[in-house]
Amino acid sequence: MSKVLQGAGGAAGLALGPAFHWRRAAVTVDPPGETTEMTLARFRKAQHQAAARLRALAERQRAAGLREADLFDAQALLVEDDTLTDGVTALVLEGQSLTAAIQTVVAQMQAVLADLDDPYLRERAADMAAVGVELLRVLAGDSSPAPIPPGAIVLADDLTPAETVDLPNHVAGFATAGGGPTGHTIILARARGVPAVVGLGESILHVSDGSLLLIDGDAATVLIDPDDADVQVAQERMATLHAARHRQAALRDQPGRLRDGRPVALWANIGRPAEARLAREHGAEGIGLFRTEFLFLDRDAPPDEEEQYAAYRAVIAELPDCPIVIRTLDIGGDKPLPYLPLVPEANPFLGVRGLRVCMQRPDLLQTQLRALLRAAAHGDIWIMLPMVATLADLVWAREQLRQAAQELASAGIDHRPDPPLGVMIETPAAAVMADQLAREAAFFSIGSNDLAQYTLAVDRGHPALAARYQASDPAVWRMMDLAVRAAQQAGIPIGICGELGGDPAAAPALVGLGLNELSMSPALIPAVKERLAQITWAEAQEAAARALGR
Ligand code: PEP
Ligand code: MG
């Protein structure tokens, strides 16, 4: 008998496959009293073990006639690469923990590979990330989880954003007990185009390994043990989706525009430099939001200036002539940092979050701004501030930027001192005071996820209130309208980078409202582009008037 579970939110698409219970690898710390030599010996042993495991995986895949075999072979070579060995050795000798040293060198090598002209070598950037995960998994020893079989549907209590990003490409989809409709896990699943359902409750954890599951990301449901008729309907829908993807792929190299030719910039949201390639592949004409906090999550120390600089350069390398909007660290709320314990708060979304964290720790912001200003000398970087609520917030951040530029100039370090500095419109205060902010900001980008939660007074991750959390509510649109009018008055560009920006059904009204740019998960760009090409400017304006409830 099949059984349906309803989740709180999903990432679009259907997936059919066997259930696989995912387990988190234990984080390793260097054993107390271990000498540097012992740490390095442990590292070399882990390299050999990881390479052997990857080669065995390649053999298994080859025997099963699966094409991932070559991928694991390539990773087995990378795991014992001299650059990795030398880099990690040097950092361990400088006193870094083995885990931190591996994470740093892997990130640097990833950035370098992503920068290369040769497409084959560029592909190795993603493998490098997998190599890092593999090494840390081996170091975790017996507690290391089994590899996820290709085509499986991953089940977990919850996945962190980094864990979501690190799921191998061969998973068919995932389903979690926890999580809400606009949590960062589901946002990242959308970015990758992976069908997923979150907020299913404990029952999903009782499904046995290997049971057949049908995930419907649009309906946010999981069907356990579907019968033949269910499977047939699902396969027909998958074929229709496939055909739509094929049709939309034909528009890939066309710029975003309405039927009557009016241009609309379609940009991508990313959380990791490696996703910039995904953005390019889906036809993004820029990056409208790089959520840099993902560089800071799931590690034991913040990334230093060099690592951040390499990450920003890697994005520029992927989209060299495009605007790249990089948001400064936005943590707190649903994104805590293990090495920066924040005082427990009754209302984290109303607490020390986003720019407010940087006000408490200006050193973190200074490091990031230095890396950004240096990278801005090589590409069209725009710096964006999260959680701005007052003009004073923007003025404070601008002073921080001036300070970072001055220090780089005194040290004779190459940088661009004055990249555009813009703000997210994601608090009602910013929307209402947008006329003031517009006189001081270089651009606006609407963060509709937060703007909706703060305007409607509904926690964006609350499973029981999901029906009340609607970015399509006219109250949210009237807030957005205030920001658009202010931006137009001041002559600055305004876009949107919240989830609403990737909804094909909302796209006409967003353009009709006056937004110049829509930024979304890369996988959503083709569908939004197709929708916009079907409508005229007059129709877009009518859609906006309806959305405003006027
Ligand atoms: C938003 O709030 O709409 C946004 C884009 O930021 P985040 O989802 O990262 O909070
Ligand atoms: Mg936000």
Coordinates of C-alpha atoms and ligand atoms in Angstrom, one line a residue:
M1 CA 0.0 0.0 0.0
S2 CA 1.4 3.4 -1.0
K3 CA 1.4 6.2 1.6
V4 CA 1.7 10.0 1.1
L5 CA 3.6 12.3 3.3
Q6 CA 3.1 16.1 3.1
G7 CA 6.1 18.4 3.5
A8 CA 6.3 22.1 4.3
G9 CA 8.1 23.1 1.1
G10 CA 9.7 21.7 -2.0
A11 CA 12.2 22.2 -4.8
A12 CA 10.4 21.7 -8.1
G13 CA 10.5 18.5 -10.0
L14 CA 9.8 14.8 -9.7
A15 CA 12.2 12.1 -8.7
L16 CA 11.7 8.4 -8.4
G17 CA 14.2 6.2 -6.7
P18 CA 15.2 4.0 -3.8
A19 CA 15.4 5.5 -0.3
F20 CA 18.9 5.9 1.2
H21 CA 19.3 7.1 4.8
W22 CA 22.1 9.6 5.0
R23 CA 24.4 9.9 8.0
R24 CA 26.6 12.9 8.9
A25 CA 30.3 12.2 9.1
A26 CA 31.8 13.0 12.6
V27 CA 34.0 16.1 12.6
T28 CA 37.5 15.2 13.4
V29 CA 39.8 17.2 15.7
D30 CA 43.5 16.6 15.9
P31 CA 44.0 14.2 18.9
P32 CA 45.4 16.1 21.9
G33 CA 49.2 15.7 22.2
E34 CA 49.7 14.7 18.5
T35 CA 53.0 16.0 17.1
T36 CA 53.2 17.7 13.7
E37 CA 54.9 14.6 12.2
M38 CA 52.0 12.4 13.5
T39 CA 49.4 14.7 12.0
L40 CA 51.2 14.6 8.6
A41 CA 51.5 10.8 8.8
R42 CA 47.7 10.7 9.5
F43 CA 47.1 13.0 6.5
R44 CA 49.2 10.8 4.1
K45 CA 47.5 7.6 5.3
A46 CA 44.1 9.3 4.8
Q47 CA 45.2 10.3 1.2
H48 CA 46.1 6.6 0.4
Q49 CA 42.9 5.3 1.9
A50 CA 40.7 7.9 0.1
A51 CA 42.4 7.2 -3.2
A52 CA 42.0 3.5 -2.8
R53 CA 38.3 3.9 -1.9
L54 CA 37.7 6.2 -4.9
R55 CA 39.4 3.7 -7.2
A56 CA 37.2 0.9 -5.8
L57 CA 34.1 3.1 -6.3
A58 CA 35.2 3.7 -9.9
E59 CA 35.6 -0.1 -10.5
R60 CA 32.1 -0.7 -9.0
Q61 CA 30.6 2.0 -11.3
R62 CA 32.4 0.6 -14.3
A63 CA 31.1 -2.9 -13.6
A64 CA 27.6 -1.5 -13.4
G65 CA 28.1 0.3 -16.7
L66 CA 27.7 3.7 -15.1
R67 CA 29.5 6.7 -16.5
E68 CA 30.5 8.1 -13.0
A69 CA 33.4 5.7 -13.1
D70 CA 35.8 8.2 -14.8
L71 CA 34.8 10.9 -12.3
F72 CA 35.9 8.8 -9.3
D73 CA 39.2 7.9 -11.2
A74 CA 39.9 11.6 -11.7
Q75 CA 39.2 12.3 -8.0
A76 CA 41.5 9.4 -7.0
L77 CA 44.3 11.2 -8.8
L78 CA 43.5 14.6 -7.2
V79 CA 43.4 13.2 -3.7
E80 CA 47.2 12.5 -3.9
D81 CA 48.1 15.5 -6.0
D82 CA 51.4 17.2 -5.0
T83 CA 49.8 20.7 -4.8
L84 CA 47.3 19.4 -2.2
T85 CA 50.0 17.5 -0.3
D86 CA 52.4 20.4 -0.2
G87 CA 49.8 23.0 0.6
V88 CA 48.3 21.0 3.5
T89 CA 51.8 20.1 4.8
A90 CA 52.8 23.8 4.8
L91 CA 49.7 24.9 6.7
V92 CA 50.0 22.1 9.3
L93 CA 53.6 23.1 9.8
E94 CA 52.3 26.6 10.4
G95 CA 50.1 25.3 13.2
Q96 CA 46.7 24.8 11.5
S97 CA 44.5 21.8 12.4
L98 CA 44.5 19.1 9.7
T99 CA 40.8 19.7 9.0
A100 CA 41.3 23.4 8.6
A101 CA 44.4 22.9 6.4
I102 CA 42.6 20.5 4.1
Q103 CA 39.6 22.8 3.8
T104 CA 41.7 25.9 3.0
V105 CA 43.9 24.2 0.4
V106 CA 41.0 22.4 -1.3
A107 CA 39.2 25.8 -1.6
Q108 CA 42.3 27.4 -3.0
M109 CA 42.8 24.6 -5.6
Q110 CA 39.1 24.8 -6.5
A111 CA 39.4 28.5 -7.2
V112 CA 42.6 28.0 -9.3
L113 CA 41.1 25.2 -11.3
A114 CA 37.9 27.2 -11.9
D115 CA 40.0 30.0 -13.3
L116 CA 41.6 27.9 -16.1
D117 CA 40.8 28.2 -19.8
D118 CA 40.8 24.5 -20.4
P119 CA 37.2 23.3 -19.9
Y120 CA 38.4 19.8 -18.8
L121 CA 40.5 21.3 -16.1
R122 CA 37.8 23.7 -15.1
E123 CA 35.5 20.6 -14.5
R124 CA 38.1 19.4 -12.0
A125 CA 37.1 22.3 -9.6
A126 CA 34.0 20.4 -8.6
D127 CA 36.0 17.2 -8.2
M128 CA 38.3 19.0 -5.9
A129 CA 35.5 19.8 -3.5
A130 CA 34.5 16.2 -3.5
V131 CA 38.1 15.2 -2.8
G132 CA 38.0 17.5 0.3
V133 CA 34.8 15.8 1.5
E134 CA 36.3 12.4 0.9
L135 CA 39.5 13.1 2.8
L136 CA 37.5 14.4 5.8
R137 CA 35.3 11.4 5.6
V138 CA 38.3 9.0 5.8
L139 CA 39.7 11.0 8.6
A140 CA 36.5 10.6 10.5
G141 CA 37.2 6.8 10.5
D142 CA 34.6 4.2 11.3
S143 CA 31.9 6.8 11.8
S144 CA 32.2 7.8 8.1
P145 CA 28.9 7.2 6.3
A146 CA 28.5 4.9 3.3
P147 CA 28.6 6.6 -0.1
I148 CA 25.3 7.5 -1.6
P149 CA 24.3 5.1 -4.5
P150 CA 23.6 6.8 -7.8
G151 CA 19.9 7.5 -8.4
A152 CA 19.0 7.3 -4.7
I153 CA 16.7 9.6 -2.8
V154 CA 18.5 10.8 0.3
L155 CA 16.6 10.9 3.6
A156 CA 17.9 12.9 6.5
D157 CA 16.6 14.5 9.7
D158 CA 17.9 17.8 8.2
L159 CA 20.7 18.9 5.9
T160 CA 22.8 22.0 6.5
P161 CA 23.2 24.3 3.5
A162 CA 26.8 23.0 3.0
E163 CA 25.7 19.4 3.2
T164 CA 23.0 20.2 0.6
V165 CA 25.6 21.7 -1.7
D166 CA 27.9 18.7 -1.1
L167 CA 25.4 16.0 -2.0
P168 CA 26.8 14.3 -5.1
N169 CA 25.3 15.2 -8.5
H170 CA 24.1 11.6 -8.9
V171 CA 21.4 11.8 -6.2
A172 CA 17.9 11.8 -7.6
G173 CA 16.4 14.0 -4.9
F174 CA 16.2 14.4 -1.1
A175 CA 13.6 14.5 1.6
T176 CA 14.1 15.8 5.2
A177 CA 12.1 15.6 8.4
G178 CA 13.0 19.3 9.3
G179 CA 13.3 22.5 7.3
G180 CA 10.9 25.1 6.1
P181 CA 9.7 26.4 2.7
T182 CA 12.3 29.2 2.3
G183 CA 15.1 27.8 4.5
H184 CA 18.5 27.8 2.9
T185 CA 18.5 24.1 2.3
I186 CA 15.6 24.2 -0.1
I187 CA 16.9 27.3 -1.7
L188 CA 20.1 25.4 -2.5
A189 CA 18.2 22.4 -3.8
R190 CA 16.4 24.7 -6.2
A191 CA 19.8 26.2 -7.2
R192 CA 21.0 22.7 -8.2
G193 CA 17.7 21.8 -9.8
V194 CA 17.4 18.8 -7.4
P195 CA 13.8 17.7 -6.6
A196 CA 13.4 17.9 -2.8
V197 CA 10.9 18.1 0.0
V198 CA 11.6 19.5 3.5
G199 CA 9.6 19.6 6.7
L200 CA 8.1 16.1 6.4
G201 CA 8.2 15.3 10.1
E202 CA 9.7 12.2 11.8
S203 CA 7.7 9.7 9.7
I204 CA 10.1 10.0 6.7
L205 CA 12.9 8.7 8.9
H206 CA 11.0 5.4 9.5
V207 CA 11.0 4.5 5.8
S208 CA 13.3 1.6 5.2
D209 CA 16.4 1.8 3.0
G210 CA 15.7 0.7 -0.5
S211 CA 11.9 1.5 -0.5
L212 CA 10.7 3.1 -3.7
L213 CA 9.9 6.8 -3.2
L214 CA 8.3 9.3 -5.5
I215 CA 9.2 12.9 -4.6
D216 CA 7.0 15.7 -6.0
G217 CA 8.8 18.9 -5.2
D218 CA 6.0 21.1 -6.6
A219 CA 3.3 19.6 -4.3
A220 CA 5.9 19.1 -1.5
T221 CA 4.9 15.5 -1.2
V222 CA 6.6 12.1 -0.9
L223 CA 4.8 9.0 -2.0
I224 CA 6.2 5.8 -0.3
D225 CA 5.9 2.6 -2.3
P226 CA 4.0 4.0 -5.2
D227 CA 1.9 1.5 -7.2
D228 CA 2.3 0.9 -11.0
A229 CA -0.3 3.5 -11.9
D230 CA 1.4 6.2 -9.8
V231 CA 4.8 5.4 -11.4
Q232 CA 3.3 5.6 -14.8
V233 CA 1.7 9.0 -14.2
A234 CA 5.0 10.2 -12.7
Q235 CA 7.0 9.0 -15.6
E236 CA 4.6 10.8 -18.0
R237 CA 5.0 14.1 -16.0
M238 CA 8.8 13.6 -16.0
A239 CA 8.7 13.3 -19.8
T240 CA 6.7 16.6 -20.0
L241 CA 9.1 18.4 -17.7
H242 CA 12.0 17.0 -19.8
A243 CA 10.4 18.4 -22.9
A244 CA 9.9 21.8 -21.3
R245 CA 13.6 21.9 -20.3
H246 CA 14.6 21.0 -23.8
R247 CA 12.4 23.8 -25.3
Q248 CA 13.7 26.3 -22.8
A249 CA 17.3 25.3 -23.4
A250 CA 17.0 26.7 -26.9
L251 CA 16.6 30.2 -25.4
R252 CA 19.8 29.8 -23.4
D253 CA 21.9 32.2 -25.4
Q254 CA 19.2 34.8 -25.9
P255 CA 19.1 37.8 -23.5
G256 CA 16.1 38.1 -21.2
R257 CA 13.4 40.2 -22.8
L258 CA 9.6 40.7 -23.2
R259 CA 7.8 39.7 -26.4
D260 CA 7.9 43.4 -27.5
G261 CA 11.7 43.4 -27.0
R262 CA 11.9 45.3 -23.6
P263 CA 15.1 44.0 -21.9
V264 CA 15.0 42.3 -18.4
A265 CA 18.3 41.2 -16.9
L266 CA 18.1 37.6 -15.6
W267 CA 20.8 37.0 -13.1
A268 CA 21.6 34.0 -10.8
N269 CA 21.8 33.5 -7.1
I270 CA 24.7 31.4 -5.9
G271 CA 26.1 30.2 -2.6
R272 CA 29.4 28.7 -3.7
P273 CA 31.9 29.8 -6.4
A274 CA 31.4 26.4 -8.1
E275 CA 27.8 27.3 -8.7
A276 CA 28.9 30.2 -11.0
R277 CA 29.4 27.6 -13.7
L278 CA 25.8 26.4 -13.2
A279 CA 24.7 30.0 -13.5
R280 CA 26.6 30.4 -16.8
E281 CA 25.3 27.1 -18.1
H282 CA 21.7 28.2 -17.5
G283 CA 22.2 31.5 -19.4
A284 CA 22.6 33.9 -16.4
E285 CA 23.8 37.4 -17.5
G286 CA 25.2 38.2 -14.1
I287 CA 25.2 37.1 -10.5
G288 CA 22.4 39.0 -8.5
L289 CA 23.3 37.4 -5.2
F290 CA 26.3 35.6 -4.0
R291 CA 25.4 34.5 -0.5
T292 CA 28.9 34.6 0.9
E293 CA 27.9 33.1 4.3
F294 CA 28.2 29.7 2.7
L295 CA 32.0 30.3 2.6
F296 CA 31.8 30.6 6.4
L297 CA 29.5 27.7 7.3
D298 CA 30.4 24.2 8.5
R299 CA 34.1 24.8 9.3
D300 CA 36.0 25.6 12.4
A301 CA 37.4 29.0 11.5
P302 CA 36.4 31.8 9.1
P303 CA 38.0 31.9 5.7
D304 CA 40.9 34.3 5.6
E305 CA 41.4 37.1 3.1
E306 CA 43.3 35.0 0.6
E307 CA 40.7 32.2 0.5
Q308 CA 37.9 34.8 0.1
Y309 CA 39.8 36.6 -2.6
A310 CA 40.3 33.3 -4.5
A311 CA 36.6 32.5 -4.1
Y312 CA 35.5 35.9 -5.6
R313 CA 38.1 35.6 -8.4
A314 CA 36.7 32.2 -9.2
V315 CA 33.2 33.7 -9.7
I316 CA 34.7 36.5 -11.9
A317 CA 36.6 33.9 -14.0
E318 CA 33.3 32.0 -14.7
L319 CA 31.4 35.2 -15.7
P320 CA 34.2 37.6 -16.6
D321 CA 32.2 40.5 -18.2
C322 CA 29.1 40.3 -16.0
P323 CA 28.0 42.2 -13.0
I324 CA 28.5 40.1 -9.8
V325 CA 26.6 41.2 -6.7
I326 CA 28.3 39.9 -3.7
R327 CA 26.5 40.1 -0.4
T328 CA 28.5 40.6 2.8
L329 CA 28.3 38.0 5.5
D330 CA 24.7 37.4 6.4
I331 CA 24.5 35.1 9.4
G332 CA 22.3 34.8 12.5
G333 CA 18.6 33.9 11.9
D334 CA 18.7 30.4 10.5
K335 CA 22.4 30.5 9.7
P336 CA 24.5 30.3 12.9
L337 CA 28.3 29.9 12.8
P338 CA 30.0 27.3 15.1
Y339 CA 33.1 29.4 15.7
L340 CA 31.2 32.6 16.4
P341 CA 28.8 31.7 19.1
L342 CA 26.0 34.3 19.2
V343 CA 24.2 34.8 22.4
P344 CA 20.9 32.8 22.4
E345 CA 18.1 35.0 21.4
A346 CA 14.3 34.7 21.8
N347 CA 13.8 36.0 18.2
P348 CA 16.9 35.3 16.2
F349 CA 15.4 36.8 13.0
L350 CA 14.8 40.1 14.9
G351 CA 18.2 39.9 16.6
V352 CA 21.9 40.1 15.8
R353 CA 21.7 39.1 12.2
G354 CA 23.3 40.1 8.9
L355 CA 25.0 43.5 9.1
R356 CA 24.4 43.6 12.8
V357 CA 26.8 40.7 13.3
C358 CA 29.4 42.6 11.4
M359 CA 28.8 45.7 13.6
Q360 CA 29.7 43.4 16.6
R361 CA 32.7 41.9 14.7
P362 CA 34.0 44.6 12.3
D363 CA 37.2 42.5 11.9
L364 CA 35.2 39.9 10.0
L365 CA 33.7 42.6 7.7
Q366 CA 37.1 44.2 7.2
T367 CA 38.7 41.0 6.0
Q368 CA 35.8 40.4 3.6
L369 CA 35.8 44.0 2.3
R370 CA 39.6 43.8 1.7
A371 CA 39.1 40.6 -0.3
L372 CA 36.2 42.1 -2.2
L373 CA 38.0 45.4 -3.1
R374 CA 41.0 43.4 -4.3
A375 CA 38.8 41.1 -6.4
A376 CA 36.9 44.2 -7.7
A377 CA 40.1 45.2 -9.5
H378 CA 39.6 42.2 -11.8
G379 CA 35.8 42.2 -12.4
D380 CA 32.5 44.1 -12.1
I381 CA 31.9 43.4 -8.4
W382 CA 29.0 45.2 -6.6
I383 CA 28.9 44.9 -2.8
M384 CA 25.5 44.4 -1.2
L385 CA 24.6 44.8 2.5
P386 CA 22.0 42.5 4.1
M387 CA 19.5 43.5 6.8
V388 CA 19.8 47.2 6.4
A389 CA 17.1 48.9 8.4
T390 CA 18.3 52.5 8.7
L391 CA 20.3 55.0 6.8
A392 CA 22.8 54.8 9.7
D393 CA 23.5 51.1 8.8
L394 CA 24.5 52.1 5.3
V395 CA 26.6 55.0 6.4
W396 CA 28.4 52.8 8.9
A397 CA 29.1 50.1 6.2
R398 CA 30.3 52.8 3.8
E399 CA 32.8 54.0 6.4
Q400 CA 34.0 50.5 6.8
L401 CA 34.5 50.2 3.1
R402 CA 36.5 53.5 3.0
Q403 CA 38.7 52.2 5.8
A404 CA 39.4 48.9 4.0
A405 CA 40.3 50.8 0.8
Q406 CA 42.5 53.2 2.7
E407 CA 44.5 50.4 4.3
L408 CA 44.9 48.6 1.0
A409 CA 46.1 51.8 -0.6
S410 CA 48.6 52.5 2.2
A411 CA 50.0 48.9 1.8
G412 CA 50.3 49.4 -2.0
I413 CA 47.9 46.5 -2.7
D414 CA 46.1 46.5 -6.0
H415 CA 42.3 47.1 -5.5
R416 CA 39.3 49.1 -6.7
P417 CA 38.4 51.6 -4.0
D418 CA 34.9 52.4 -5.0
P419 CA 32.8 49.5 -6.3
P420 CA 29.0 50.1 -6.2
L421 CA 27.7 49.7 -2.6
G422 CA 24.0 48.8 -2.5
V423 CA 21.5 47.5 0.0
M424 CA 19.0 44.7 0.2
I425 CA 15.4 45.9 0.7
E426 CA 14.4 43.1 3.0
T427 CA 13.1 45.0 6.1
P428 CA 9.9 47.0 6.0
A429 CA 12.0 49.9 7.5
A430 CA 14.2 49.9 4.4
A431 CA 11.2 49.8 2.1
V432 CA 9.5 52.7 3.8
M433 CA 12.7 54.8 4.0
A434 CA 13.8 53.7 0.5
D435 CA 13.7 57.4 -0.7
Q436 CA 16.4 58.3 1.8
L437 CA 18.4 55.1 1.2
A438 CA 18.3 55.6 -2.6
R439 CA 20.1 58.9 -2.3
E440 CA 23.1 57.1 -0.7
A441 CA 23.0 53.6 -2.2
A442 CA 24.3 52.6 -5.7
F443 CA 21.6 50.0 -6.2
F444 CA 18.8 48.1 -4.5
S445 CA 17.9 44.4 -4.5
I446 CA 14.7 43.2 -2.9
G447 CA 15.1 40.3 -0.5
S448 CA 11.5 39.2 -0.8
N449 CA 12.0 36.2 1.5
D450 CA 12.7 38.4 4.5
L451 CA 10.6 41.3 3.4
A452 CA 7.6 38.9 3.4
Q453 CA 8.4 37.4 6.8
Y454 CA 8.8 40.8 8.4
T455 CA 5.9 42.5 6.6
L456 CA 3.5 39.7 7.3
A457 CA 4.9 38.9 10.7
V458 CA 5.3 35.2 9.8
D459 CA 8.5 33.2 10.5
R460 CA 9.7 32.2 7.0
G461 CA 10.6 28.7 8.3
H462 CA 7.5 28.0 10.3
P463 CA 5.9 24.8 9.0
A464 CA 2.5 25.4 10.5
L465 CA 2.3 29.0 9.1
A466 CA 3.5 28.2 5.6
A467 CA 0.1 29.1 4.1
R468 CA 0.3 32.6 5.6
Y469 CA 3.8 33.2 4.4
Q470 CA 3.1 34.4 0.8
A471 CA 5.4 36.7 -1.0
S472 CA 2.4 37.2 -3.4
D473 CA 0.5 39.1 -0.6
P474 CA -0.3 42.6 -1.8
A475 CA 1.2 44.0 1.4
V476 CA 4.6 42.7 0.3
W477 CA 4.1 44.1 -3.2
R478 CA 3.2 47.5 -1.8
M479 CA 6.4 47.4 0.2
M480 CA 8.3 46.5 -3.0
D481 CA 6.5 49.3 -4.9
L482 CA 7.8 51.9 -2.4
A483 CA 11.4 50.7 -3.1
V484 CA 10.9 50.7 -6.9
R485 CA 9.5 54.2 -6.9
A486 CA 12.4 55.5 -4.8
A487 CA 15.0 53.8 -7.0
Q488 CA 13.4 55.2 -10.1
Q489 CA 13.3 58.7 -8.5
A490 CA 17.0 58.5 -7.6
G491 CA 18.0 56.8 -10.9
I492 CA 19.5 53.7 -9.4
P493 CA 19.0 50.1 -10.6
I494 CA 16.7 47.9 -8.6
G495 CA 16.3 44.1 -8.8
I496 CA 15.0 41.2 -6.7
C497 CA 17.0 38.3 -5.4
G498 CA 14.4 36.6 -3.1
E499 CA 12.7 33.4 -4.1
L500 CA 9.8 35.4 -5.7
G501 CA 12.3 36.5 -8.4
G502 CA 12.5 32.9 -9.7
D503 CA 8.7 32.3 -9.9
P504 CA 7.7 32.3 -13.6
A505 CA 4.1 33.1 -12.5
A506 CA 5.3 36.2 -10.7
A507 CA 7.8 37.3 -13.4
P508 CA 5.4 39.5 -15.5
A509 CA 4.2 41.5 -12.5
L510 CA 7.7 42.0 -11.1
V511 CA 8.8 43.4 -14.4
G512 CA 5.6 45.5 -14.7
L513 CA 6.3 46.9 -11.2
G514 CA 9.6 48.4 -12.7
L515 CA 12.3 45.9 -11.6
N516 CA 15.3 46.0 -14.0
E517 CA 16.7 42.7 -13.0
L518 CA 15.4 39.4 -11.6
S519 CA 17.9 37.1 -9.9
M520 CA 17.1 33.5 -9.1
S521 CA 18.4 30.0 -8.6
P522 CA 20.3 29.1 -11.8
A523 CA 18.0 26.2 -12.7
L524 CA 14.9 28.5 -12.8
I525 CA 16.3 31.0 -15.3
P526 CA 15.1 29.1 -18.4
A527 CA 11.5 28.9 -17.3
V528 CA 11.4 32.6 -16.3
K529 CA 13.0 33.6 -19.6
E530 CA 10.4 31.6 -21.5
R531 CA 7.5 33.2 -19.5
L532 CA 8.8 36.8 -20.1
A533 CA 9.2 36.2 -23.8
Q534 CA 5.4 35.5 -24.0
I535 CA 4.2 38.8 -22.6
T536 CA 4.2 42.5 -23.6
W537 CA 5.2 45.5 -21.4
A538 CA 1.5 46.6 -21.2
E539 CA 0.5 43.1 -20.0
A540 CA 3.3 43.2 -17.4
Q541 CA 2.0 46.5 -16.1
E542 CA -1.5 45.1 -15.8
A543 CA -0.1 42.1 -13.9
A544 CA 1.7 44.5 -11.5
A545 CA -1.5 46.5 -10.8
R546 CA -3.3 43.2 -10.0
A547 CA -0.5 42.0 -7.7
L548 CA -0.6 45.4 -5.8
G549 CA -4.3 44.7 -5.2
R550 CA -5.3 48.0 -6.8
Ligands
PEP1 C1 15.9 37.4 1.0 O1 15.7 37.6 2.2 O2 15.0 37.5 0.2 C2 17.2 37.0 0.6 C3 17.5 36.9 -0.7 O3 18.1 36.7 1.5 P1 18.2 35.3 2.3 O4 17.2 34.4 1.7 O5 19.6 34.8 2.1 O6 17.9 35.7 3.7
MG2 MG 17.4 37.8 3.6

